[in-house]
Amino acid sequence: MALKGLDIFKLSPKKNCKECGSPTCMAFSMKVAQGAVSVDACPYFSEDAKAQLNEATAPPMKTVKVGAGENEMSLGGETVLFRHEKTFVSKTRYAVSLCSCMDDAEIDAKLAAIPKVDYERIGERMFVEMIYVNYDAASGKDKYLELVKKAAALGRVLILGCDDADVAKEAVELVKDTKPVLNGANASNYEAMNAVATGAGVVLGVQGKDINELYDTVAALEKLGNKNLLIDAGSNSIKDAFATAVQFRKAAIKDGDRTCGYPSIVRACCLAKGNAHLQAALASLFTMKYGSIVVLEQLGYAEALPLYGLRQNLFTDPQKPMKVEPGIYPLNGADENSICVTTVDFALTYFVVSGELERSGVPLNLIINDAGGLSVLTSWAAGKFSAGTIAKFFAEQDIEGKIKSRKLVIPGKVAVLKGELEAKLPGWEIIIAPNEAVQLVKFMKDLTA
Amino acid sequence: MPFTAKSGKFNAKINAVTIGTGDKAITIGGENVLPFYTFDEAIENAPKVGIEITDGGMEAEPECIQKCYEGCTSVVDMAKKAVTFDGVDFLSIRLEGGDPNGKNKSTEELIQLVNDVAAAVDVPLFVCGCKNVEKDAELLDKAAAALAGKNAVILAAKEENYKTIGASAGLAYKQVVGAESAVDINLAKQLNVLLTQLGVSGQSVVMNVGTASAGYGFEYVVSTMDRVKAAALSQSDATLQMPIVTPVASEVWNVKEAAASEADMPEWGNQEERGVDMEIETAAAVLAAGSNAVILRHPESVKTISTLVKELV
């Protein structure tokens, strides 16, 4: 919530000493309100007043950090409800769950499956970033601690799901340097859990039997001075979990209720009750609506491919186009003698065009130009996709040295480049493709028939 | 102190549009809250799930879907079987064989098929064209006539052919007109305005504001739907209060993640699972963004999404 200059002035020392560089305290307060200077520039602002001010100017949702070293990641910190208003800043993270109630064979199989999904999509590494380790009281403490150690060996961020503060303390102690999350504070144990979490400096997940109890427990933890929290959307029902995730986010962003302003964790694995397809649907739903961490029973390629694609789409800056790396992409088993097809590096263009080209089954070299990540017509209009830039790109990449074919297919929308390209790329036969990508399958088949 | 949420219900609401006739008729829209925000106000008409078959019959289906229709020898057989799957609220028949750049089937042949399918099932019907605007104008005009009295959805009138399809489906035969635009709130609004200026009642229009598979420029779909719902509900824009229908099936089964065989991509594993999850995850996302109905292809996807909707509403 933005604070007005006058509100800040009321907190200021009102000495007009000019030591901060401003002529009066009033002027200084106005600058602070605009964000032009930090309140720290004033040597006389009392610590109390500073704390009040920081509280009032803090973002509506906390950013919490989990993981250590290269695994460190931020959760939360969102400022809007819809991505067209402003970029969503912290992407949803996915965790696979383990439980000390499982037998060794099941645990080993799950641990072995986790690293299998690991691939790159438009410059982003897609993999299982977190592991949720659930404590089953009936199986005992020792088995749980063993499981925590085993899971930690995979080098992912751990979420320790444990509501027994004594067990939690030992578990956190084992892995506290990796900055795990401790999930399991509730109305009856929050004081003890708070001591464990703050003692080890880890984020604490808060649970409640309903939204009111959850809210009260968060408020009680805040009173104890802990603001390093996560909201667990609960496992009562899909409807309740969705309501909690959405209502907390809305209350934080729209109504400025700080007690709601924390990232969330959604245990889809509990909500889906063993239905793997329903779990996939929930993963997608909670990626759309406000899950900061989504915990799944398993995450193989079938679930991951659409999910990570969805996440990558949602968490992009609406003002910045997604780009693919320029270069030569051989498709359908192409070699140096295969025909060349060229287009721009706008990710959407690349995906649509390469998808259709793959469906044609025709071996070809797809040459992606550096066109600033713009679409065909936009980059052409901006002068970033012209006969000159294509010829320059061909020279830089030494296309003629790498590929023997001298046939080049260009997008139908820039058919006008044909003449100029023939002049700039002597020896090449320039072929004009159709206007729409869907027509490429038939076109490529006919062309090489 | 308990949690007190401010209600997010709006004064305006999405139009409620009834499709089909008799006991099996469905109604979509009618809500005055954002998608699945039942904590703000109860949602009377849950989003609906349809299953799609095409004039291509068994041959046009991926192998994993063919096996769900085992024993069917004709499109009509498939239609009869399709409506028995769990969670199916309506049937969509896509006449993709009409495309002049594809099989170029004659309008007569396809309309005969529409008639046969309509006679074989009693659930609400959606008829989808072949995406070629000239052919669709002819095809969907005839389809609207053939289905007179069925209160079917004709998908879709586009900017290029809305006059023919709007006049036929909307005015002459009183069907529900599907208005299709390409992932842009202004284009969606413009087409709705054009259709209403033609005389079609805004109460019998549903929109397809465009779709994509998850991962393929899906952010545009989400933002378009978010903004359409915001305009319809918070600004009471009557030209955007039509319910949204999203044909997910015709997008997702073509992308690499669903179409690549296990032999080509061994590390990706079972192809059927990939296709089903792509369909489910895309459908869940468009529903969360504001679709009032989705059209899917795999019976397992239909069942799952139907379960999800029941859990949420």
PDB file of C-alpha atoms in Angstrom, chain B residues 134-295:
ATOM      1  CA  GLU B 134     -15.881 -20.402 -48.016  1.00  0.00           C
ATOM      2  CA  LYS B 135     -16.662 -24.083 -47.609  1.00  0.00           C
ATOM      3  CA  ASP B 136     -17.864 -23.556 -44.048  1.00  0.00           C
ATOM      4  CA  ALA B 137     -20.296 -20.867 -45.184  1.00  0.00           C
ATOM      5  CA  GLU B 138     -21.984 -23.436 -47.433  1.00  0.00           C
ATOM      6  CA  LEU B 139     -21.560 -26.428 -45.146  1.00  0.00           C
ATOM      7  CA  LEU B 140     -22.711 -24.818 -41.911  1.00  0.00           C
ATOM      8  CA  ASP B 141     -25.632 -23.085 -43.627  1.00  0.00           C
ATOM      9  CA  LYS B 142     -26.889 -26.518 -44.725  1.00  0.00           C
ATOM     10  CA  ALA B 143     -26.073 -28.073 -41.349  1.00  0.00           C
ATOM     11  CA  ALA B 144     -28.149 -25.403 -39.582  1.00  0.00           C
ATOM     12  CA  ALA B 145     -31.056 -26.219 -41.875  1.00  0.00           C
ATOM     13  CA  ALA B 146     -30.671 -29.973 -41.420  1.00  0.00           C
ATOM     14  CA  LEU B 147     -30.723 -29.656 -37.635  1.00  0.00           C
ATOM     15  CA  ALA B 148     -33.796 -27.381 -37.514  1.00  0.00           C
ATOM     16  CA  GLY B 149     -35.521 -27.713 -34.142  1.00  0.00           C
ATOM     17  CA  LYS B 150     -32.521 -29.348 -32.440  1.00  0.00           C
ATOM     18  CA  ASN B 151     -31.193 -26.135 -30.910  1.00  0.00           C
ATOM     19  CA  ALA B 152     -27.644 -27.146 -31.883  1.00  0.00           C
ATOM     20  CA  VAL B 153     -24.428 -25.105 -31.766  1.00  0.00           C
ATOM     21  CA  ILE B 154     -22.992 -24.208 -35.152  1.00  0.00           C
ATOM     22  CA  LEU B 155     -19.207 -23.686 -34.896  1.00  0.00           C
ATOM     23  CA  ALA B 156     -18.263 -21.354 -36.201  1.00  0.00           C
ATOM     24  CA  ALA B 157     -19.054 -18.082 -37.829  1.00  0.00           C
ATOM     25  CA  LYS B 158     -15.908 -16.066 -38.474  1.00  0.00           C
ATOM     26  CA  GLU B 159     -15.427 -12.500 -39.594  1.00  0.00           C
ATOM     27  CA  GLU B 160     -15.231 -13.659 -43.236  1.00  0.00           C
ATOM     28  CA  ASN B 161     -18.422 -15.703 -43.285  1.00  0.00           C
ATOM     29  CA  TYR B 162     -20.542 -14.517 -40.376  1.00  0.00           C
ATOM     30  CA  LYS B 163     -23.244 -13.098 -42.631  1.00  0.00           C
ATOM     31  CA  THR B 164     -24.163 -16.404 -44.250  1.00  0.00           C
ATOM     32  CA  ILE B 165     -23.748 -18.513 -41.120  1.00  0.00           C
ATOM     33  CA  GLY B 166     -25.275 -15.932 -38.793  1.00  0.00           C
ATOM     34  CA  ALA B 167     -28.318 -15.458 -41.021  1.00  0.00           C
ATOM     35  CA  SER B 168     -28.829 -19.165 -41.502  1.00  0.00           C
ATOM     36  CA  ALA B 169     -28.062 -20.538 -38.038  1.00  0.00           C
ATOM     37  CA  GLY B 170     -29.067 -17.544 -35.990  1.00  0.00           C
ATOM     38  CA  LEU B 171     -32.038 -16.084 -37.853  1.00  0.00           C
ATOM     39  CA  ALA B 172     -33.577 -18.708 -40.135  1.00  0.00           C
ATOM     40  CA  TYR B 173     -33.151 -21.901 -38.104  1.00  0.00           C
ATOM     41  CA  LYS B 174     -32.797 -20.577 -34.529  1.00  0.00           C
ATOM     42  CA  GLN B 175     -29.685 -22.529 -33.661  1.00  0.00           C
ATOM     43  CA  VAL B 176     -26.970 -21.288 -31.314  1.00  0.00           C
ATOM     44  CA  VAL B 177     -24.298 -19.445 -33.304  1.00  0.00           C
ATOM     45  CA  GLY B 178     -20.662 -20.035 -32.423  1.00  0.00           C
ATOM     46  CA  ALA B 179     -18.551 -16.923 -33.048  1.00  0.00           C
ATOM     47  CA  GLU B 180     -14.885 -17.708 -33.627  1.00  0.00           C
ATOM     48  CA  SER B 181     -12.084 -15.175 -33.390  1.00  0.00           C
ATOM     49  CA  ALA B 182      -8.317 -15.419 -33.141  1.00  0.00           C
ATOM     50  CA  VAL B 183      -7.144 -14.931 -29.534  1.00  0.00           C
ATOM     51  CA  ASP B 184      -7.830 -11.192 -29.278  1.00  0.00           C
ATOM     52  CA  ILE B 185     -10.482  -9.525 -27.131  1.00  0.00           C
ATOM     53  CA  ASN B 186     -11.164  -6.816 -29.710  1.00  0.00           C
ATOM     54  CA  LEU B 187     -11.751  -9.292 -32.520  1.00  0.00           C
ATOM     55  CA  ALA B 188     -14.083 -11.281 -30.271  1.00  0.00           C
ATOM     56  CA  LYS B 189     -16.059  -8.177 -29.401  1.00  0.00           C
ATOM     57  CA  GLN B 190     -16.203  -6.999 -33.001  1.00  0.00           C
ATOM     58  CA  LEU B 191     -17.615 -10.290 -34.240  1.00  0.00           C
ATOM     59  CA  ASN B 192     -20.277 -10.318 -31.523  1.00  0.00           C
ATOM     60  CA  VAL B 193     -21.267  -6.784 -32.474  1.00  0.00           C
ATOM     61  CA  LEU B 194     -21.448  -7.712 -36.160  1.00  0.00           C
ATOM     62  CA  LEU B 195     -23.617 -10.727 -35.413  1.00  0.00           C
ATOM     63  CA  THR B 196     -26.028  -8.749 -33.257  1.00  0.00           C
ATOM     64  CA  GLN B 197     -26.210  -6.017 -35.892  1.00  0.00           C
ATOM     65  CA  LEU B 198     -27.208  -8.716 -38.330  1.00  0.00           C
ATOM     66  CA  GLY B 199     -30.163  -9.400 -36.046  1.00  0.00           C
ATOM     67  CA  VAL B 200     -28.884 -12.478 -34.225  1.00  0.00           C
ATOM     68  CA  SER B 201     -29.851 -12.357 -30.560  1.00  0.00           C
ATOM     69  CA  GLY B 202     -26.853 -12.016 -28.264  1.00  0.00           C
ATOM     70  CA  GLN B 203     -28.556 -14.610 -26.058  1.00  0.00           C
ATOM     71  CA  SER B 204     -28.042 -17.298 -28.687  1.00  0.00           C
ATOM     72  CA  VAL B 205     -24.353 -16.704 -29.357  1.00  0.00           C
ATOM     73  CA  VAL B 206     -21.447 -18.595 -27.823  1.00  0.00           C
ATOM     74  CA  MET B 207     -17.832 -17.587 -28.411  1.00  0.00           C
ATOM     75  CA  ASN B 208     -14.748 -19.523 -29.356  1.00  0.00           C
ATOM     76  CA  VAL B 209     -12.117 -16.900 -28.552  1.00  0.00           C
ATOM     77  CA  GLY B 210      -9.388 -19.183 -29.864  1.00  0.00           C
ATOM     78  CA  THR B 211      -7.191 -21.716 -28.166  1.00  0.00           C
ATOM     79  CA  ALA B 212      -3.756 -23.312 -28.182  1.00  0.00           C
ATOM     80  CA  SER B 213      -2.117 -26.296 -26.548  1.00  0.00           C
ATOM     81  CA  ALA B 214      -0.392 -25.765 -23.220  1.00  0.00           C
ATOM     82  CA  GLY B 215       3.084 -24.516 -24.048  1.00  0.00           C
ATOM     83  CA  TYR B 216       2.206 -23.144 -27.476  1.00  0.00           C
ATOM     84  CA  GLY B 217       1.501 -19.473 -26.931  1.00  0.00           C
ATOM     85  CA  PHE B 218      -1.075 -20.399 -24.333  1.00  0.00           C
ATOM     86  CA  GLU B 219      -0.421 -17.133 -22.469  1.00  0.00           C
ATOM     87  CA  TYR B 220      -2.373 -15.301 -25.168  1.00  0.00           C
ATOM     88  CA  VAL B 221      -5.350 -17.590 -24.629  1.00  0.00           C
ATOM     89  CA  VAL B 222      -5.275 -17.053 -20.870  1.00  0.00           C
ATOM     90  CA  SER B 223      -4.987 -13.294 -21.109  1.00  0.00           C
ATOM     91  CA  THR B 224      -7.717 -13.071 -23.747  1.00  0.00           C
ATOM     92  CA  MET B 225     -10.120 -15.088 -21.610  1.00  0.00           C
ATOM     93  CA  ASP B 226      -9.168 -13.225 -18.410  1.00  0.00           C
ATOM     94  CA  ARG B 227      -9.841  -9.917 -20.128  1.00  0.00           C
ATOM     95  CA  VAL B 228     -13.092 -11.060 -21.773  1.00  0.00           C
ATOM     96  CA  LYS B 229     -14.453 -12.176 -18.384  1.00  0.00           C
ATOM     97  CA  ALA B 230     -13.257  -8.964 -16.728  1.00  0.00           C
ATOM     98  CA  ALA B 231     -15.003  -6.844 -19.380  1.00  0.00           C
ATOM     99  CA  ALA B 232     -18.172  -8.934 -19.260  1.00  0.00           C
ATOM    100  CA  LEU B 233     -18.474  -8.984 -15.476  1.00  0.00           C
ATOM    101  CA  SER B 234     -16.796  -5.929 -13.978  1.00  0.00           C
ATOM    102  CA  GLN B 235     -17.593  -3.513 -16.811  1.00  0.00           C
ATOM    103  CA  SER B 236     -20.948  -5.081 -17.754  1.00  0.00           C
ATOM    104  CA  ASP B 237     -19.965  -5.165 -21.420  1.00  0.00           C
ATOM    105  CA  ALA B 238     -22.984  -6.872 -23.003  1.00  0.00           C
ATOM    106  CA  THR B 239     -21.043  -7.546 -26.208  1.00  0.00           C
ATOM    107  CA  LEU B 240     -18.710  -9.894 -24.334  1.00  0.00           C
ATOM    108  CA  GLN B 241     -21.155 -11.666 -22.019  1.00  0.00           C
ATOM    109  CA  MET B 242     -21.544 -14.688 -24.268  1.00  0.00           C
ATOM    110  CA  PRO B 243     -20.361 -17.980 -22.769  1.00  0.00           C
ATOM    111  CA  ILE B 244     -17.055 -19.323 -24.078  1.00  0.00           C
ATOM    112  CA  VAL B 245     -16.780 -22.709 -25.784  1.00  0.00           C
ATOM    113  CA  THR B 246     -13.264 -24.070 -26.378  1.00  0.00           C
ATOM    114  CA  PRO B 247     -12.500 -26.887 -28.823  1.00  0.00           C
ATOM    115  CA  VAL B 248      -9.422 -28.304 -27.129  1.00  0.00           C
ATOM    116  CA  ALA B 249      -9.451 -31.612 -29.039  1.00  0.00           C
ATOM    117  CA  SER B 250      -8.612 -30.183 -32.449  1.00  0.00           C
ATOM    118  CA  GLU B 251      -5.476 -28.494 -31.047  1.00  0.00           C
ATOM    119  CA  VAL B 252      -3.847 -30.879 -28.633  1.00  0.00           C
ATOM    120  CA  TRP B 253      -3.655 -34.107 -30.618  1.00  0.00           C
ATOM    121  CA  ASN B 254      -1.454 -32.509 -33.279  1.00  0.00           C
ATOM    122  CA  VAL B 255       1.355 -31.165 -31.135  1.00  0.00           C
ATOM    123  CA  LYS B 256       4.597 -33.057 -30.860  1.00  0.00           C
ATOM    124  CA  GLU B 257       4.104 -34.018 -27.212  1.00  0.00           C
ATOM    125  CA  ALA B 258       0.929 -35.917 -28.121  1.00  0.00           C
ATOM    126  CA  ALA B 259       1.694 -37.000 -31.683  1.00  0.00           C
ATOM    127  CA  ALA B 260       5.272 -38.316 -31.455  1.00  0.00           C
ATOM    128  CA  SER B 261       5.357 -42.090 -31.265  1.00  0.00           C
ATOM    129  CA  GLU B 262       7.094 -43.903 -28.471  1.00  0.00           C
ATOM    130  CA  ALA B 263       9.536 -45.331 -31.014  1.00  0.00           C
ATOM    131  CA  ASP B 264      10.609 -41.789 -31.970  1.00  0.00           C
ATOM    132  CA  MET B 265      10.785 -40.486 -28.418  1.00  0.00           C
ATOM    133  CA  PRO B 266      11.525 -43.469 -26.170  1.00  0.00           C
ATOM    134  CA  GLU B 267      12.379 -41.346 -23.114  1.00  0.00           C
ATOM    135  CA  TRP B 268       8.968 -39.653 -23.264  1.00  0.00           C
ATOM    136  CA  GLY B 269       7.201 -42.961 -22.713  1.00  0.00           C
ATOM    137  CA  ASN B 270       3.650 -44.049 -23.494  1.00  0.00           C
ATOM    138  CA  GLN B 271       2.086 -41.985 -26.271  1.00  0.00           C
ATOM    139  CA  GLU B 272      -1.500 -42.387 -25.094  1.00  0.00           C
ATOM    140  CA  GLU B 273      -0.657 -41.046 -21.633  1.00  0.00           C
ATOM    141  CA  ARG B 274       1.076 -38.056 -23.189  1.00  0.00           C
ATOM    142  CA  GLY B 275      -1.913 -37.289 -25.390  1.00  0.00           C
ATOM    143  CA  VAL B 276      -4.418 -37.667 -22.574  1.00  0.00           C
ATOM    144  CA  ASP B 277      -2.405 -35.511 -20.169  1.00  0.00           C
ATOM    145  CA  MET B 278      -1.899 -32.839 -22.818  1.00  0.00           C
ATOM    146  CA  GLU B 279      -5.663 -32.783 -23.380  1.00  0.00           C
ATOM    147  CA  ILE B 280      -6.496 -32.808 -19.656  1.00  0.00           C
ATOM    148  CA  GLU B 281      -4.000 -30.152 -18.640  1.00  0.00           C
ATOM    149  CA  THR B 282      -4.943 -27.847 -21.504  1.00  0.00           C
ATOM    150  CA  ALA B 283      -8.651 -28.303 -20.745  1.00  0.00           C
ATOM    151  CA  ALA B 284      -8.197 -27.654 -17.008  1.00  0.00           C
ATOM    152  CA  ALA B 285      -6.290 -24.478 -17.837  1.00  0.00           C
ATOM    153  CA  VAL B 286      -8.906 -23.096 -20.273  1.00  0.00           C
ATOM    154  CA  LEU B 287     -11.647 -23.850 -17.753  1.00  0.00           C
ATOM    155  CA  ALA B 288      -9.687 -22.000 -15.065  1.00  0.00           C
ATOM    156  CA  ALA B 289      -9.362 -19.081 -17.476  1.00  0.00           C
ATOM    157  CA  GLY B 290     -13.082 -18.933 -18.158  1.00  0.00           C
ATOM    158  CA  SER B 291     -14.364 -21.479 -20.695  1.00  0.00           C
ATOM    159  CA  ASN B 292     -17.964 -22.532 -20.095  1.00  0.00           C
ATOM    160  CA  ALA B 293     -17.611 -25.679 -22.186  1.00  0.00           C
ATOM    161  CA  VAL B 294     -14.727 -27.711 -23.579  1.00  0.00           C
ATOM    162  CA  ILE B 295     -14.685 -30.183 -26.458  1.00  0.00           C
TER     163      ILE B 295
END
